[in-house]
Amino acid sequence: MAPPTTTTTLTSRSQQEADTFPFPPTHSFPPFYTLQPTLLTRTSQLAKWSLLIQRYHAHHHRYRLHLPTALSSPLFHNTAIHKRLSLASLIEIVDYMVKSDQDGGGGQRAEWITNVGGKAAEKNEAWIWWKRPEEWAEVISGWVDRTGQKGVILTFYELVNGEAVGGEEWVGMEEEVLARCLTGLVKRGKAQVFGEEGEKGVKFF
């Protein structure tokens, strides 16, 4: 028997995700996949998509959304009703998530990923903040206090994959995301980050 192809593997993974995540009833409502022209209805749709994206990423412990690839995932493609969100609509949804509540957005629950120079890249990829960096900082700080880790030097790898953090919400977090979350603690003098890319460590105070 021939080994499974990459396409087969991705399809199987997507099916597993669809089976484990409890999609809300709106996910099976065909008009949900077309952003409506009426402002009030459209804003309601954007808010519902924002919450759904956050919950989906939290469920699967994901932090990064690659838009072109994600359009084929169960999140945006409901095969049961033959409906798929368009790329243009997804970009608008993420734009909404990026904005603050005060600016009429979704509470800064997403952030477009920029290129190395810090310039805005094409809107292909975004961080999904089902917890914002400052919220993660508080969660991690609480764990430090609770487990007596102050004064202890931990590598980034230990902090996201070590035995000591087993069962914590941030297990498996990308190091780039962890660095963003620790920035607030560093500014407040509650942590010090040192080392080079791939070998970073942190000490909590």
Short mmCIF file of C-alpha atoms in Angstrom, two decimals:
data_model
loop_
_atom_site.label_atom_id
_atom_site.label_comp_id
_atom_site.label_asym_id
_atom_site.label_seq_id
_atom_site.Cartn_x
_atom_site.Cartn_y
_atom_site.Cartn_z
CA MET A 1 0.00 0.00 0.00
CA ALA A 2 1.33 3.43 -0.91
CA PRO A 3 2.08 5.83 1.96
CA PRO A 4 -0.47 8.61 2.52
CA THR A 5 0.15 11.75 0.51
CA THR A 6 0.60 15.19 2.05
CA THR A 7 -2.88 16.12 0.85
CA THR A 8 -4.34 13.04 2.53
CA THR A 9 -2.51 13.83 5.77
CA LEU A 10 -3.76 17.44 5.77
CA THR A 11 -7.30 16.29 5.02
CA SER A 12 -7.16 13.80 7.89
CA ARG A 13 -5.83 16.47 10.25
CA SER A 14 -8.56 18.91 9.20
CA GLN A 15 -11.21 16.24 9.77
CA GLN A 16 -9.84 15.55 13.27
CA GLU A 17 -10.00 19.27 14.04
CA ALA A 18 -13.59 19.44 12.81
CA ASP A 19 -14.46 16.50 15.05
CA THR A 20 -12.90 17.95 18.22
CA PHE A 21 -13.93 21.61 18.04
CA PRO A 22 -17.55 22.41 18.98
CA PHE A 23 -18.64 24.77 16.22
CA PRO A 24 -21.59 27.06 17.07
CA PRO A 25 -24.87 26.84 15.09
CA THR A 26 -23.96 29.97 13.10
CA HIS A 27 -21.14 28.00 11.46
CA SER A 28 -23.78 25.97 9.61
CA PHE A 29 -25.78 29.04 8.54
CA PRO A 30 -24.97 29.74 4.85
CA PRO A 31 -25.35 33.57 4.99
CA PHE A 32 -22.65 33.62 7.71
CA TYR A 33 -20.03 33.12 4.98
CA THR A 34 -20.96 36.28 3.07
CA LEU A 35 -20.37 39.61 4.79
CA GLN A 36 -23.60 41.57 4.57
CA PRO A 37 -23.77 45.18 3.26
CA THR A 38 -25.87 46.54 6.13
CA LEU A 39 -23.48 48.08 8.68
CA LEU A 40 -25.18 46.73 11.79
CA THR A 41 -25.44 43.20 10.40
CA ARG A 42 -21.88 43.31 9.05
CA THR A 43 -20.47 44.45 12.40
CA SER A 44 -22.33 41.64 14.14
CA GLN A 45 -20.87 39.14 11.67
CA LEU A 46 -17.35 40.48 12.17
CA ALA A 47 -17.70 40.17 15.94
CA LYS A 48 -19.00 36.59 15.66
CA TRP A 49 -16.19 35.58 13.31
CA SER A 50 -13.65 37.20 15.63
CA LEU A 51 -14.89 35.23 18.62
CA LEU A 52 -15.05 32.00 16.61
CA ILE A 53 -11.47 32.43 15.36
CA GLN A 54 -10.23 33.11 18.89
CA ARG A 55 -11.99 30.08 20.34
CA TYR A 56 -10.82 27.83 17.52
CA HIS A 57 -7.19 28.88 17.98
CA ALA A 58 -7.43 28.55 21.75
CA HIS A 59 -8.90 25.06 21.39
CA HIS A 60 -6.02 23.96 19.17
CA HIS A 61 -3.37 26.05 20.99
CA ARG A 62 -2.48 28.00 17.88
CA TYR A 63 -1.24 31.55 17.65
CA ARG A 64 -0.58 32.09 13.95
CA LEU A 65 -3.13 32.31 11.13
CA HIS A 66 -1.91 31.87 7.55
CA LEU A 67 -4.91 33.15 5.63
CA PRO A 68 -4.55 31.43 2.22
CA THR A 69 -3.98 28.03 3.86
CA ALA A 70 -6.62 28.49 6.55
CA LEU A 71 -9.37 29.01 3.97
CA SER A 72 -9.34 25.25 3.37
CA SER A 73 -9.60 24.41 7.08
CA PRO A 74 -12.88 23.42 8.78
CA LEU A 75 -12.93 26.85 10.40
CA PHE A 76 -13.61 28.67 7.14
CA HIS A 77 -14.79 25.86 4.87
CA ASN A 78 -17.94 24.03 5.88
CA THR A 79 -18.11 21.08 3.52
CA ALA A 80 -21.48 19.96 4.88
CA ILE A 81 -23.22 23.04 3.46
CA HIS A 82 -20.68 23.70 0.67
CA LYS A 83 -19.78 27.16 1.93
CA ARG A 84 -16.36 28.77 2.19
CA LEU A 85 -15.31 32.23 3.37
CA SER A 86 -13.51 34.31 0.73
CA LEU A 87 -9.97 35.62 1.21
CA ALA A 88 -11.22 39.21 0.94
CA SER A 89 -13.76 38.61 3.70
CA LEU A 90 -11.16 36.96 5.94
CA ILE A 91 -8.82 39.92 5.48
CA GLU A 92 -11.64 42.25 6.50
CA ILE A 93 -12.36 40.11 9.55
CA VAL A 94 -8.72 40.16 10.65
CA ASP A 95 -8.56 43.93 10.02
CA TYR A 96 -11.53 44.24 12.36
CA MET A 97 -9.78 42.08 14.98
CA VAL A 98 -6.64 44.22 14.75
CA LYS A 99 -8.48 47.43 15.67
CA SER A 100 -9.21 48.45 19.25
CA ASP A 101 -12.71 48.62 20.66
CA GLN A 102 -12.42 52.40 20.70
CA ASP A 103 -11.74 52.41 16.95
CA GLY A 104 -14.76 50.25 16.24
CA GLY A 105 -12.80 47.04 16.05
CA GLY A 106 -12.54 43.72 17.80
CA GLY A 107 -10.36 44.61 20.76
CA GLN A 108 -6.91 44.06 19.23
CA ARG A 109 -7.33 40.31 19.11
CA ALA A 110 -5.11 39.98 16.04
CA GLU A 111 -1.97 41.55 14.62
CA TRP A 112 -0.66 41.43 11.08
CA ILE A 113 2.76 39.80 10.92
CA THR A 114 5.34 42.13 9.41
CA ASN A 115 8.52 41.28 7.55
CA VAL A 116 12.03 41.40 9.02
CA GLY A 117 12.35 45.14 8.46
CA GLY A 118 9.18 45.80 10.40
CA LYS A 119 7.37 47.04 7.31
CA ALA A 120 3.85 45.94 6.61
CA ALA A 121 3.90 42.79 4.51
CA GLU A 122 1.08 41.42 2.40
CA LYS A 123 -1.89 40.52 4.55
CA ASN A 124 -1.23 36.80 4.40
CA GLU A 125 -0.44 36.02 8.02
CA ALA A 126 -1.47 37.29 11.44
CA TRP A 127 -1.05 36.56 15.12
CA ILE A 128 -4.31 35.61 16.80
CA TRP A 129 -4.41 36.90 20.34
CA TRP A 130 -7.01 34.73 22.08
CA LYS A 131 -5.08 36.13 25.00
CA ARG A 132 -3.31 39.42 24.32
CA PRO A 133 0.45 39.59 25.06
CA GLU A 134 -0.20 41.56 28.25
CA GLU A 135 -2.77 38.95 29.33
CA TRP A 136 -0.30 36.14 28.73
CA ALA A 137 2.28 38.11 30.73
CA GLU A 138 -0.06 38.14 33.72
CA VAL A 139 -0.78 34.41 33.38
CA ILE A 140 2.93 33.56 33.19
CA SER A 141 3.74 35.94 36.05
CA GLY A 142 1.11 34.21 38.16
CA TRP A 143 2.69 30.84 37.42
CA VAL A 144 6.12 32.20 38.40
CA ASP A 145 4.76 33.38 41.77
CA ARG A 146 2.76 30.20 42.33
CA THR A 147 5.63 27.81 41.59
CA GLY A 148 8.48 29.76 43.18
CA GLN A 149 10.35 30.43 39.93
CA LYS A 150 11.59 33.90 40.86
CA GLY A 151 15.35 34.11 40.50
CA VAL A 152 15.42 30.93 38.42
CA ILE A 153 16.86 31.03 34.90
CA LEU A 154 14.72 29.20 32.38
CA THR A 155 15.34 28.72 28.68
CA PHE A 156 12.49 29.64 26.37
CA TYR A 157 12.23 25.96 25.48
CA GLU A 158 11.79 24.99 29.14
CA LEU A 159 9.17 27.68 29.61
CA VAL A 160 6.98 26.41 26.77
CA ASN A 161 7.82 22.70 26.63
CA GLY A 162 9.38 21.76 29.98
CA GLU A 163 7.90 19.34 32.52
CA ALA A 164 7.32 22.19 34.97
CA VAL A 165 4.75 23.81 32.68
CA GLY A 166 2.85 20.65 31.81
CA GLY A 167 -0.85 21.40 31.60
CA GLU A 168 -0.43 25.18 31.43
CA GLU A 169 -2.28 27.12 28.71
CA TRP A 170 0.87 28.31 26.95
CA VAL A 171 2.47 24.88 26.45
CA GLY A 172 3.85 24.72 22.90
CA MET A 173 3.75 28.49 22.42
CA GLU A 174 6.00 29.75 19.63
CA GLU A 175 9.13 31.42 20.99
CA GLU A 176 8.40 34.56 18.98
CA VAL A 177 5.04 34.83 20.71
CA LEU A 178 6.63 34.15 24.11
CA ALA A 179 9.15 36.95 23.52
CA ARG A 180 6.29 39.35 22.79
CA CYS A 181 4.48 38.29 25.95
CA LEU A 182 7.57 38.74 28.12
CA THR A 183 8.23 42.26 26.80
CA GLY A 184 5.75 43.78 29.24
CA LEU A 185 7.33 41.98 32.20
CA VAL A 186 10.79 43.16 31.11
CA LYS A 187 9.62 46.79 30.90
CA ARG A 188 8.17 46.53 34.40
CA GLY A 189 11.41 45.09 35.77
CA LYS A 190 9.83 41.73 36.52
CA ALA A 191 11.91 39.73 34.04
CA GLN A 192 15.17 39.80 32.11
CA VAL A 193 15.57 38.15 28.72
CA PHE A 194 19.02 37.25 27.45
CA GLY A 195 20.73 35.11 24.81
CA GLU A 196 20.48 34.90 21.05
CA GLU A 197 17.71 33.69 18.77
CA GLY A 198 17.09 29.99 19.39
CA GLU A 199 19.02 30.03 22.67
CA LYS A 200 17.12 32.64 24.69
CA GLY A 201 16.53 32.44 28.40
CA VAL A 202 14.61 34.45 30.97
CA LYS A 203 15.01 35.22 34.65
CA PHE A 204 12.04 36.41 36.68
CA PHE A 205 12.20 38.85 39.59
#
